[in-house]
Coordinates of C-alpha atoms in Angstrom, one line a residue:
Chain A
X1 CA -15.4 38.5 -103.1
X2 CA -16.9 41.9 -103.5
X3 CA -13.8 43.1 -105.2
X4 CA -14.1 40.2 -107.7
X5 CA -17.7 41.2 -108.3
X6 CA -16.7 44.8 -109.0
X7 CA -14.1 43.6 -111.5
X8 CA -16.7 41.3 -113.2
X9 CA -19.1 44.2 -113.5
X10 CA -16.4 46.3 -115.1
X11 CA -15.3 43.6 -117.5
X12 CA -18.8 42.4 -118.5
X13 CA -20.0 45.9 -119.3
X14 CA -16.8 46.6 -121.3
X15 CA -17.3 43.4 -123.2
X16 CA -20.8 44.4 -124.3
X17 CA -19.4 47.2 -126.3
X18 CA -20.9 49.9 -124.1
X19 CA -19.0 52.5 -122.1
X20 CA -16.0 50.7 -120.7
X21 CA -16.0 51.2 -116.9
X22 CA -13.0 52.4 -115.2
X23 CA -11.8 51.5 -111.7
X24 CA -11.4 54.5 -109.5
X25 CA -11.3 55.5 -105.8
X26 CA -13.1 58.3 -104.0
X27 CA -13.1 59.6 -100.5
X28 CA -16.2 59.4 -98.2
X29 CA -16.9 61.8 -95.4
X30 CA -19.5 61.7 -92.7
X31 CA -21.4 64.6 -91.2
X32 CA -24.9 65.6 -90.0
X33 CA -27.7 67.5 -91.7
X34 CA -27.7 70.9 -89.9
X35 CA -30.8 72.2 -88.3
X36 CA -32.8 72.3 -85.1
X37 CA -33.7 69.0 -83.4
X38 CA -37.5 69.1 -82.8
X39 CA -39.5 66.0 -82.6
X40 CA -43.0 65.5 -84.2
X41 CA -44.4 65.6 -80.7
X42 CA -42.8 69.0 -80.0
X43 CA -39.8 68.1 -77.9
X44 CA -36.7 70.3 -78.5
X45 CA -33.6 68.3 -78.2
X46 CA -30.0 69.3 -77.3
X47 CA -27.4 66.6 -77.7
X48 CA -24.4 66.2 -75.5
X49 CA -23.1 63.1 -77.3
X50 CA -23.8 61.5 -80.6
X51 CA -21.7 58.4 -81.4
X52 CA -22.2 56.5 -84.6
X53 CA -20.4 53.2 -85.3
X54 CA -20.0 52.5 -89.0
X55 CA -18.9 49.1 -90.5
X56 CA -19.2 49.6 -94.2
X57 CA -20.8 51.3 -97.1
X58 CA -21.5 49.6 -100.4
X59 CA -22.7 51.4 -103.6
X60 CA -25.1 49.9 -106.1
X61 CA -26.6 50.7 -109.4
X62 CA -30.2 50.0 -108.4
X63 CA -32.3 52.9 -107.5
X64 CA -33.8 53.4 -104.1
X65 CA -37.4 52.8 -103.3
X66 CA -38.0 56.6 -103.5
X67 CA -36.0 58.4 -106.1
X68 CA -34.7 61.9 -105.6
X69 CA -33.4 62.4 -109.1
X70 CA -34.8 62.2 -112.6
X71 CA -35.5 59.0 -114.5
X72 CA -32.2 57.4 -115.7
X73 CA -33.2 57.4 -119.4
X74 CA -33.9 61.1 -119.3
X75 CA -30.4 62.2 -118.3
X76 CA -28.2 59.2 -119.2
X77 CA -28.4 57.8 -122.7
X78 CA -26.4 54.8 -121.5
X79 CA -28.6 54.2 -118.5
X80 CA -29.9 51.0 -120.1
X81 CA -26.5 49.4 -119.5
X82 CA -27.3 48.9 -115.8
X83 CA -30.2 47.1 -114.1
X84 CA -32.8 49.1 -112.2
X85 CA -34.8 48.8 -109.0
X86 CA -38.5 48.9 -108.8
X87 CA -40.9 50.4 -106.3
X88 CA -42.4 47.4 -104.7
X89 CA -42.6 46.2 -101.1
X90 CA -40.0 43.5 -100.6
X91 CA -38.6 44.1 -104.0
X92 CA -35.8 46.6 -103.6
X93 CA -33.1 45.4 -106.0
X94 CA -29.6 46.7 -105.3
X95 CA -28.5 45.9 -108.8
X96 CA -24.8 45.8 -109.7
X97 CA -22.2 46.5 -107.1
X98 CA -20.4 49.7 -108.0
X99 CA -18.2 50.5 -105.0
X100 CA -17.4 49.8 -101.4
X101 CA -15.7 51.1 -98.3
X102 CA -15.1 48.4 -95.7
X103 CA -13.3 50.4 -93.0
X104 CA -14.9 50.4 -89.6
X105 CA -15.1 53.8 -87.9
X106 CA -16.7 55.4 -84.9
X107 CA -17.9 59.0 -85.7
X108 CA -18.6 61.8 -83.3
X109 CA -21.6 63.3 -85.0
X110 CA -21.2 66.5 -83.0
X111 CA -18.0 67.2 -85.0
X112 CA -18.4 69.2 -88.2
X113 CA -17.2 66.5 -90.5
X114 CA -15.3 63.2 -90.2
X115 CA -13.3 61.6 -93.0
X116 CA -14.3 57.9 -93.3
X117 CA -11.8 56.6 -95.8
X118 CA -11.3 55.9 -99.5
X119 CA -13.8 53.8 -101.4
X120 CA -13.0 51.5 -104.3
X121 CA -15.4 51.7 -107.1
X122 CA -16.0 51.8 -110.8
X123 CA -17.4 54.5 -113.1
X124 CA -21.0 54.3 -114.1
X125 CA -24.5 55.1 -112.9
X126 CA -25.0 54.8 -109.1
X127 CA -28.5 54.6 -107.7
X128 CA -28.3 53.7 -104.0
X129 CA -26.1 52.6 -101.2
X130 CA -26.2 50.2 -98.4
X131 CA -25.0 51.3 -95.0
X132 CA -23.9 48.8 -92.3
X133 CA -23.6 50.0 -88.8
X134 CA -21.1 48.6 -86.3
X135 CA -22.2 46.6 -83.3
X136 CA -22.6 49.9 -81.3
X137 CA -24.8 51.4 -83.9
X138 CA -26.0 54.9 -82.8
X139 CA -26.1 56.2 -79.3
X140 CA -27.5 59.7 -78.4
X141 CA -27.3 61.5 -75.1
X142 CA -28.9 64.8 -74.3
X143 CA -31.8 66.7 -72.9
X144 CA -35.3 67.1 -74.4
X145 CA -37.5 70.0 -73.3
X146 CA -41.2 70.7 -74.0
X147 CA -42.7 73.6 -72.1
X148 CA -41.8 73.2 -68.5
X149 CA -40.9 69.6 -68.9
X150 CA -37.3 68.5 -69.3
X151 CA -36.0 64.9 -69.9
X152 CA -32.4 63.9 -69.6
X153 CA -31.9 60.8 -71.9
X154 CA -29.5 58.2 -73.1
X155 CA -30.8 56.1 -75.9
X156 CA -28.3 53.4 -75.4
X157 CA -26.7 51.8 -78.4
X158 CA -29.0 50.6 -81.2
X159 CA -27.8 48.9 -84.3
X160 CA -30.3 47.6 -86.9
X161 CA -30.2 43.8 -87.2
X162 CA -29.6 44.2 -91.0
X163 CA -27.8 46.6 -93.2
X164 CA -29.7 49.8 -94.1
X165 CA -30.5 49.3 -97.7
X166 CA -31.8 51.6 -100.4
X167 CA -30.2 54.9 -99.3
X168 CA -30.7 57.2 -102.3
X169 CA -27.6 58.1 -104.2
X170 CA -28.2 59.1 -107.8
X171 CA -24.9 60.0 -109.4
X172 CA -23.2 59.3 -112.8
X173 CA -19.7 58.5 -111.6
X174 CA -16.9 59.4 -114.0
X175 CA -13.2 59.8 -113.3
X176 CA -13.5 63.5 -112.1
X177 CA -12.3 64.4 -108.6
X178 CA -14.7 64.6 -105.8
X179 CA -16.0 62.9 -102.7
X180 CA -19.2 61.3 -101.3
X181 CA -20.8 62.9 -98.3
X182 CA -23.0 60.8 -96.1
X183 CA -25.0 63.2 -93.9
X184 CA -27.0 61.9 -91.0
X185 CA -30.3 63.7 -90.4
X186 CA -30.5 63.5 -86.6
X187 CA -33.7 65.6 -86.6
X188 CA -35.3 62.9 -88.7
X189 CA -34.0 60.1 -86.5
X190 CA -35.5 61.8 -83.5
X191 CA -38.7 62.9 -85.1
X192 CA -40.7 59.8 -84.0
X193 CA -39.5 60.0 -80.4
X194 CA -42.1 61.2 -77.8
X195 CA -40.1 61.8 -74.6
X196 CA -43.4 61.5 -72.6
X197 CA -43.5 57.8 -73.5
X198 CA -40.2 56.6 -72.0
X199 CA -41.6 53.6 -70.1
X200 CA -39.5 52.8 -67.1
X201 CA -37.0 55.6 -67.7
X202 CA -35.2 57.8 -70.1
X203 CA -31.6 57.5 -68.8
X204 CA -31.1 54.9 -70.0
X205 CA -34.1 54.8 -72.3
X206 CA -36.4 51.8 -71.7
X207 CA -35.9 49.6 -74.8
X208 CA -39.5 48.5 -74.5
X209 CA -40.9 52.0 -74.6
X210 CA -42.5 53.8 -77.5
X211 CA -39.8 56.4 -77.3
X212 CA -37.1 53.8 -77.9
X213 CA -39.2 52.3 -80.7
X214 CA -39.3 55.6 -82.4
X215 CA -35.6 56.1 -82.0
X216 CA -34.9 52.6 -83.4
X217 CA -37.2 53.2 -86.4
X218 CA -35.4 56.4 -87.0
X219 CA -32.0 54.7 -87.2
X220 CA -33.5 52.1 -89.6
X221 CA -35.1 54.7 -91.8
X222 CA -32.9 54.8 -94.9
X223 CA -34.3 58.3 -95.8
X224 CA -32.4 59.8 -92.9
X225 CA -29.1 59.2 -94.5
X226 CA -28.4 61.7 -97.3
X227 CA -25.7 60.7 -99.7
X228 CA -24.4 63.3 -102.2
X229 CA -21.5 63.7 -104.6
X230 CA -19.4 66.8 -104.0
X231 CA -17.2 67.7 -107.0
X232 CA -13.7 69.0 -106.2
X233 CA -13.4 72.7 -106.7
Chain B
X1 CA -34.2 43.7 -158.8
X2 CA -36.6 41.1 -157.4
X3 CA -34.0 39.8 -155.1
X4 CA -33.1 43.3 -154.0
X5 CA -36.8 44.0 -153.2
X6 CA -37.1 40.8 -151.2
X7 CA -34.0 41.6 -149.3
X8 CA -35.3 45.1 -148.6
X9 CA -38.6 43.7 -147.3
X10 CA -36.8 41.2 -145.1
X11 CA -34.7 44.0 -143.6
X12 CA -37.9 46.1 -143.0
X13 CA -39.7 43.2 -141.4
X14 CA -36.8 42.3 -139.3
X15 CA -36.4 45.8 -138.1
X16 CA -40.1 46.0 -137.2
X17 CA -40.2 49.4 -138.8
X18 CA -42.9 48.7 -141.3
X19 CA -46.7 48.3 -140.9
X20 CA -48.9 48.6 -137.9
X21 CA -50.7 46.5 -135.4
X22 CA -53.0 46.9 -132.4
X23 CA -52.7 46.6 -128.7
X24 CA -55.5 45.4 -126.5
X25 CA -55.2 46.2 -122.8
X26 CA -56.9 44.2 -120.1
X27 CA -56.8 44.3 -116.3
X28 CA -57.0 41.5 -113.8
X29 CA -56.9 41.3 -110.0
X30 CA -55.9 37.6 -109.9
X31 CA -57.1 35.1 -107.3
X32 CA -56.1 37.3 -104.3
X33 CA -58.7 39.9 -105.3
X34 CA -61.3 37.7 -107.0
X35 CA -61.2 34.9 -104.4
X36 CA -59.3 35.5 -101.1
X37 CA -56.0 36.0 -99.5
X38 CA -55.5 32.8 -97.3
X39 CA -53.9 32.0 -94.1
X40 CA -50.3 30.9 -94.7
X41 CA -48.4 29.5 -91.8
X42 CA -45.5 28.7 -94.3
X43 CA -45.0 32.4 -94.9
X44 CA -45.0 32.2 -98.6
X45 CA -48.4 33.1 -100.1
X46 CA -50.8 34.5 -97.4
X47 CA -51.2 36.1 -94.0
X48 CA -48.5 34.9 -91.5
X49 CA -50.6 35.9 -88.5
X50 CA -53.6 33.7 -89.0
X51 CA -56.0 36.0 -90.9
X52 CA -57.9 35.2 -94.0
X53 CA -59.2 38.1 -96.1
X54 CA -61.8 38.4 -98.8
X55 CA -62.5 41.5 -100.8
X56 CA -66.1 42.6 -101.5
X57 CA -65.0 45.4 -103.8
X58 CA -61.7 46.4 -105.3
X59 CA -62.6 49.3 -107.5
X60 CA -59.8 51.1 -109.4
X61 CA -59.8 54.0 -111.9
X62 CA -57.3 53.1 -114.7
X63 CA -56.2 55.8 -117.1
X64 CA -53.4 57.4 -119.1
X65 CA -52.2 54.1 -120.6
X66 CA -49.4 55.5 -122.8
X67 CA -46.9 54.1 -125.2
X68 CA -43.7 56.0 -126.0
X69 CA -40.1 55.4 -126.9
X70 CA -36.9 56.4 -125.1
X71 CA -35.8 58.0 -128.3
X72 CA -38.5 60.6 -127.7
X73 CA -41.2 59.3 -130.1
X74 CA -44.7 59.7 -128.6
X75 CA -47.3 56.9 -129.1
X76 CA -51.0 56.6 -128.4
X77 CA -52.4 57.6 -125.0
X78 CA -55.6 56.7 -123.3
X79 CA -57.9 59.7 -122.8
X80 CA -61.0 58.2 -121.1
X81 CA -60.5 56.8 -117.6
X82 CA -62.1 53.4 -116.9
X83 CA -63.6 52.3 -113.6
X84 CA -63.2 48.5 -112.9
X85 CA -64.2 46.3 -110.0
X86 CA -61.6 43.7 -109.9
X87 CA -63.6 41.4 -107.6
X88 CA -65.7 40.6 -110.7
X89 CA -64.2 37.7 -112.6
X90 CA -61.7 38.9 -115.1
X91 CA -59.6 39.7 -117.0
X92 CA -61.5 42.8 -118.1
X93 CA -61.1 44.5 -121.4
X94 CA -60.0 48.2 -120.9
X95 CA -59.2 49.7 -124.2
X96 CA -57.5 49.1 -127.5
X97 CA -55.0 51.1 -129.5
X98 CA -55.4 50.5 -133.3
X99 CA -52.9 51.3 -136.1
X100 CA -49.9 51.5 -133.8
X101 CA -46.7 51.5 -135.8
X102 CA -45.2 48.0 -135.3
X103 CA -42.1 47.5 -133.4
X104 CA -40.8 48.0 -129.9
X105 CA -42.4 50.7 -127.7
X106 CA -40.1 50.5 -124.7
X107 CA -41.9 53.0 -122.4
X108 CA -45.3 51.9 -121.2
X109 CA -47.0 53.7 -118.4
X110 CA -50.4 54.0 -116.8
X111 CA -52.1 55.7 -113.9
X112 CA -54.5 54.9 -111.1
X113 CA -56.0 58.3 -110.5
X114 CA -59.0 60.1 -109.1
X115 CA -62.2 59.7 -111.2
X116 CA -63.9 62.6 -112.8
X117 CA -67.5 62.8 -114.0
X118 CA -66.4 61.5 -117.4
X119 CA -64.9 58.2 -116.1
X120 CA -66.5 55.2 -117.9
X121 CA -67.2 51.8 -116.6
X122 CA -65.4 48.7 -117.9
X123 CA -66.5 45.1 -117.4
X124 CA -69.1 44.0 -114.9
X125 CA -69.4 46.7 -112.2
X126 CA -72.3 48.0 -110.2
X127 CA -73.5 51.4 -111.4
X128 CA -73.5 52.7 -107.8
X129 CA -69.8 51.9 -107.5
X130 CA -69.0 53.8 -110.6
X131 CA -71.0 56.8 -109.3
X132 CA -69.2 56.6 -105.9
X133 CA -65.9 57.0 -107.7
X134 CA -67.1 59.8 -109.9
X135 CA -68.7 61.9 -107.2
X136 CA -66.0 61.2 -104.6
X137 CA -63.1 61.8 -106.9
X138 CA -61.8 58.5 -105.9
X139 CA -58.9 56.5 -107.4
X140 CA -59.5 53.3 -105.4
X141 CA -62.2 51.9 -103.2
X142 CA -61.4 48.7 -101.3
X143 CA -63.9 46.9 -99.1
X144 CA -63.6 43.6 -97.5
X145 CA -63.5 41.5 -94.4
X146 CA -60.7 39.6 -92.6
X147 CA -61.4 36.7 -90.3
X148 CA -59.3 35.0 -87.6
X149 CA -61.0 32.4 -85.5
X150 CA -64.2 34.0 -84.2
X151 CA -63.1 37.6 -85.0
X152 CA -64.1 39.4 -88.1
X153 CA -63.0 42.9 -89.1
X154 CA -64.6 44.9 -91.9
X155 CA -63.0 47.7 -93.8
X156 CA -64.2 50.1 -96.6
X157 CA -61.6 52.6 -97.6
X158 CA -62.0 55.3 -100.2
X159 CA -58.7 56.6 -101.6
X160 CA -58.1 59.6 -103.8
X161 CA -54.4 59.1 -104.5
X162 CA -52.9 59.8 -107.9
X163 CA -50.2 57.3 -108.9
X164 CA -48.4 56.8 -112.2
X165 CA -46.8 53.5 -113.0
X166 CA -43.9 54.2 -115.3
X167 CA -41.5 52.2 -117.3
X168 CA -43.4 49.0 -117.0
X169 CA -41.4 45.8 -117.7
X170 CA -41.7 42.1 -117.5
X171 CA -39.0 39.5 -117.4
X172 CA -40.7 37.5 -120.1
X173 CA -41.7 40.4 -122.4
X174 CA -39.0 43.0 -121.7
X175 CA -39.6 46.7 -121.5
X176 CA -42.9 48.0 -122.7
X177 CA -44.6 46.2 -125.6
X178 CA -43.6 45.0 -129.0
X179 CA -46.5 45.7 -131.5
X180 CA -46.7 43.1 -134.1
X181 CA -47.2 43.9 -137.8
X182 CA -50.8 43.3 -138.9
X183 CA -51.7 41.5 -135.6
X184 CA -52.9 42.3 -132.1
X185 CA -50.8 42.1 -128.9
X186 CA -52.8 41.6 -125.6
X187 CA -51.3 43.4 -122.6
X188 CA -52.5 42.9 -119.0
X189 CA -52.3 45.6 -116.4
X190 CA -52.2 43.3 -113.4
X191 CA -53.3 44.6 -110.0
X192 CA -51.9 42.9 -106.8
X193 CA -54.4 43.0 -104.0
X194 CA -52.1 41.5 -101.5
X195 CA -49.8 44.5 -101.4
X196 CA -52.1 46.4 -99.0
X197 CA -51.1 44.1 -96.3
X198 CA -47.3 43.9 -96.5
X199 CA -45.5 44.7 -93.2
X200 CA -42.6 46.5 -94.8
X201 CA -42.2 49.1 -97.6
X202 CA -38.9 47.8 -98.8
X203 CA -37.5 44.7 -97.0
X204 CA -37.1 41.5 -99.1
X205 CA -38.5 39.7 -96.0
X206 CA -41.8 41.6 -96.0
X207 CA -44.8 39.5 -94.8
X208 CA -48.5 39.8 -95.1
X209 CA -50.0 40.7 -91.7
X210 CA -53.4 41.9 -90.4
X211 CA -53.0 41.9 -86.6
X212 CA -52.0 45.6 -86.4
X213 CA -54.8 46.6 -88.8
X214 CA -57.3 44.7 -86.7
X215 CA -56.0 46.2 -83.5
X216 CA -56.5 49.6 -84.9
X217 CA -60.3 49.2 -84.4
X218 CA -60.2 51.4 -81.3
X219 CA -63.9 51.4 -80.7
X220 CA -64.2 47.7 -81.2
X221 CA -67.2 48.0 -83.5
X222 CA -65.7 45.6 -86.0
X223 CA -65.1 48.3 -88.6
X224 CA -61.5 49.5 -89.2
X225 CA -61.7 53.0 -90.5
X226 CA -59.0 55.2 -92.1
X227 CA -59.3 57.6 -89.1
X228 CA -58.5 54.7 -86.8
X229 CA -55.5 53.8 -88.9
X230 CA -54.3 57.4 -88.7
X231 CA -54.4 57.2 -84.9
X232 CA -51.9 54.4 -84.7
X233 CA -48.3 55.5 -84.7
X234 CA -45.9 53.0 -86.1
X235 CA -43.9 53.4 -82.9
X236 CA -46.7 51.5 -81.1
X237 CA -46.0 48.4 -83.3
X238 CA -43.3 45.8 -82.7
X239 CA -39.8 46.7 -84.0
X240 CA -39.1 44.6 -87.0
X241 CA -42.6 45.2 -88.5
X242 CA -43.8 48.1 -90.6
X243 CA -40.4 49.3 -91.6
X244 CA -40.5 52.2 -94.0
X245 CA -37.3 51.8 -96.0
X246 CA -36.5 55.0 -97.7
X247 CA -40.0 56.3 -97.8
X248 CA -39.8 59.4 -95.5
X249 CA -42.7 60.7 -93.4
X250 CA -44.6 57.5 -93.1
X251 CA -45.5 57.7 -89.4
X252 CA -48.9 56.1 -89.0
X253 CA -50.7 53.0 -90.1
X254 CA -52.8 55.1 -92.5
X255 CA -49.6 56.6 -94.0
X256 CA -48.3 53.0 -94.4
X257 CA -51.4 51.7 -96.1
X258 CA -51.5 54.7 -98.4
X259 CA -47.9 54.0 -99.4
X260 CA -48.7 50.4 -100.0
X261 CA -51.7 51.4 -102.1
X262 CA -49.3 53.0 -104.5
X263 CA -47.6 49.7 -105.3
X264 CA -50.6 47.6 -106.4
X265 CA -50.0 48.3 -110.1
X266 CA -48.1 45.6 -112.0
X267 CA -47.5 44.6 -115.5
X268 CA -48.3 41.3 -117.2
X269 CA -48.5 39.3 -114.1
X270 CA -45.4 39.7 -112.0
X271 CA -43.8 42.5 -114.0
X272 CA -43.0 45.8 -112.4
X273 CA -43.4 49.5 -112.9
X274 CA -41.8 52.5 -111.2
X275 CA -44.4 53.9 -108.9
X276 CA -44.6 57.7 -109.0
X277 CA -46.8 59.7 -106.6
X278 CA -48.4 62.7 -108.3

């Protein structure tokens, strides 16, 4: 069905006399955002395991709630061809479907980089993506230290009940070679976690605890997923 | 020759390139601000958790109403900020642009920004409220009470945020405004007072809630302050509520309410603008 939608987008835009969109493919890789893992409450975290279960990624023309790039009309004279999204609670509008990768994958986030697969898409202005995690979601294991305190933890698996929408991805896709990198910011995911508030325990982490709540909110936060286009050298 | 001139006139008129018109801007807070936000057990128009809320003041500083074109042509721009209390019955006249070249101005923006000493009042507003905005450098001042059963919580929040609402559009009118030739177009900058109470910054399933705000009243004096909101981490609230979407660094209820406050600006009713923090 999605493939039909993509074709319809391509055909309808071409029929309007605008820039004819071209079907293309591009690879997607998954990695992490490098940097120290320190929570807002001052816990330094060392991970021994970081498993992320991915189900699919879908690309859309609509801009994310918070834009990282310039306004479309300022850099793209044909930007009016695609619908836009508006900053409004409850009103994130994905817009037109531009591409998709529907290949489930479990990623070891402690590895440098993992190829996910090849996405099918069309050329045009991309504004955001939607990330669906697999049933196992994200599970982190490790040790958190703060002064003389040390906490061994296992978050257990957490998958958001709905797809993570509105991940910023501003890119004018043409037919040139390149790939999409989805980098997971583990520091941002862990930033809300206070390992002093683990409820009945940290290994496994009490799902009713504020610490787990912070972990889950981190996984659901679409700003922790950084999507960028990397042109081929 | 006569036929050629008539044809030329028709082309000019059709293109909207000739003559000039005026644009009158008004603002309105709709029934949610003028009257109340009701309880709504059906989860469509009011609070889903049993609260009813009535604003006593909803003062905003509106400025920098600007017309432009994507082609780069600059149009008129508001220079004097206007202070409006949207609880007073509206719509309220804000300003007028005269002698604007007729035709489509597809980029319309405005700002809600901190007042300076030169900010002027618009409509019926108490002089003390205008002075509070000027001396405090405030962009918004919202005061009201929420009631659920026998419990009432009061709030009075001064905000000094600077938000520009860009690229305003409306499904019925399109992008920006079309200025008629020799006539006036009335444009409403609509303010949505219910947005302060959404429980998600992005989800299409966002609901209006007040339980968490009420519970932030740590000293139990019936007054919910911004400091009390800042003391509530979102991690203390149930999962599934107060999601932050792609808005990074929203960690407390105060952060959350401040983010929502940047979304109240709308365009001609339900029309939208891009919200840009400055």
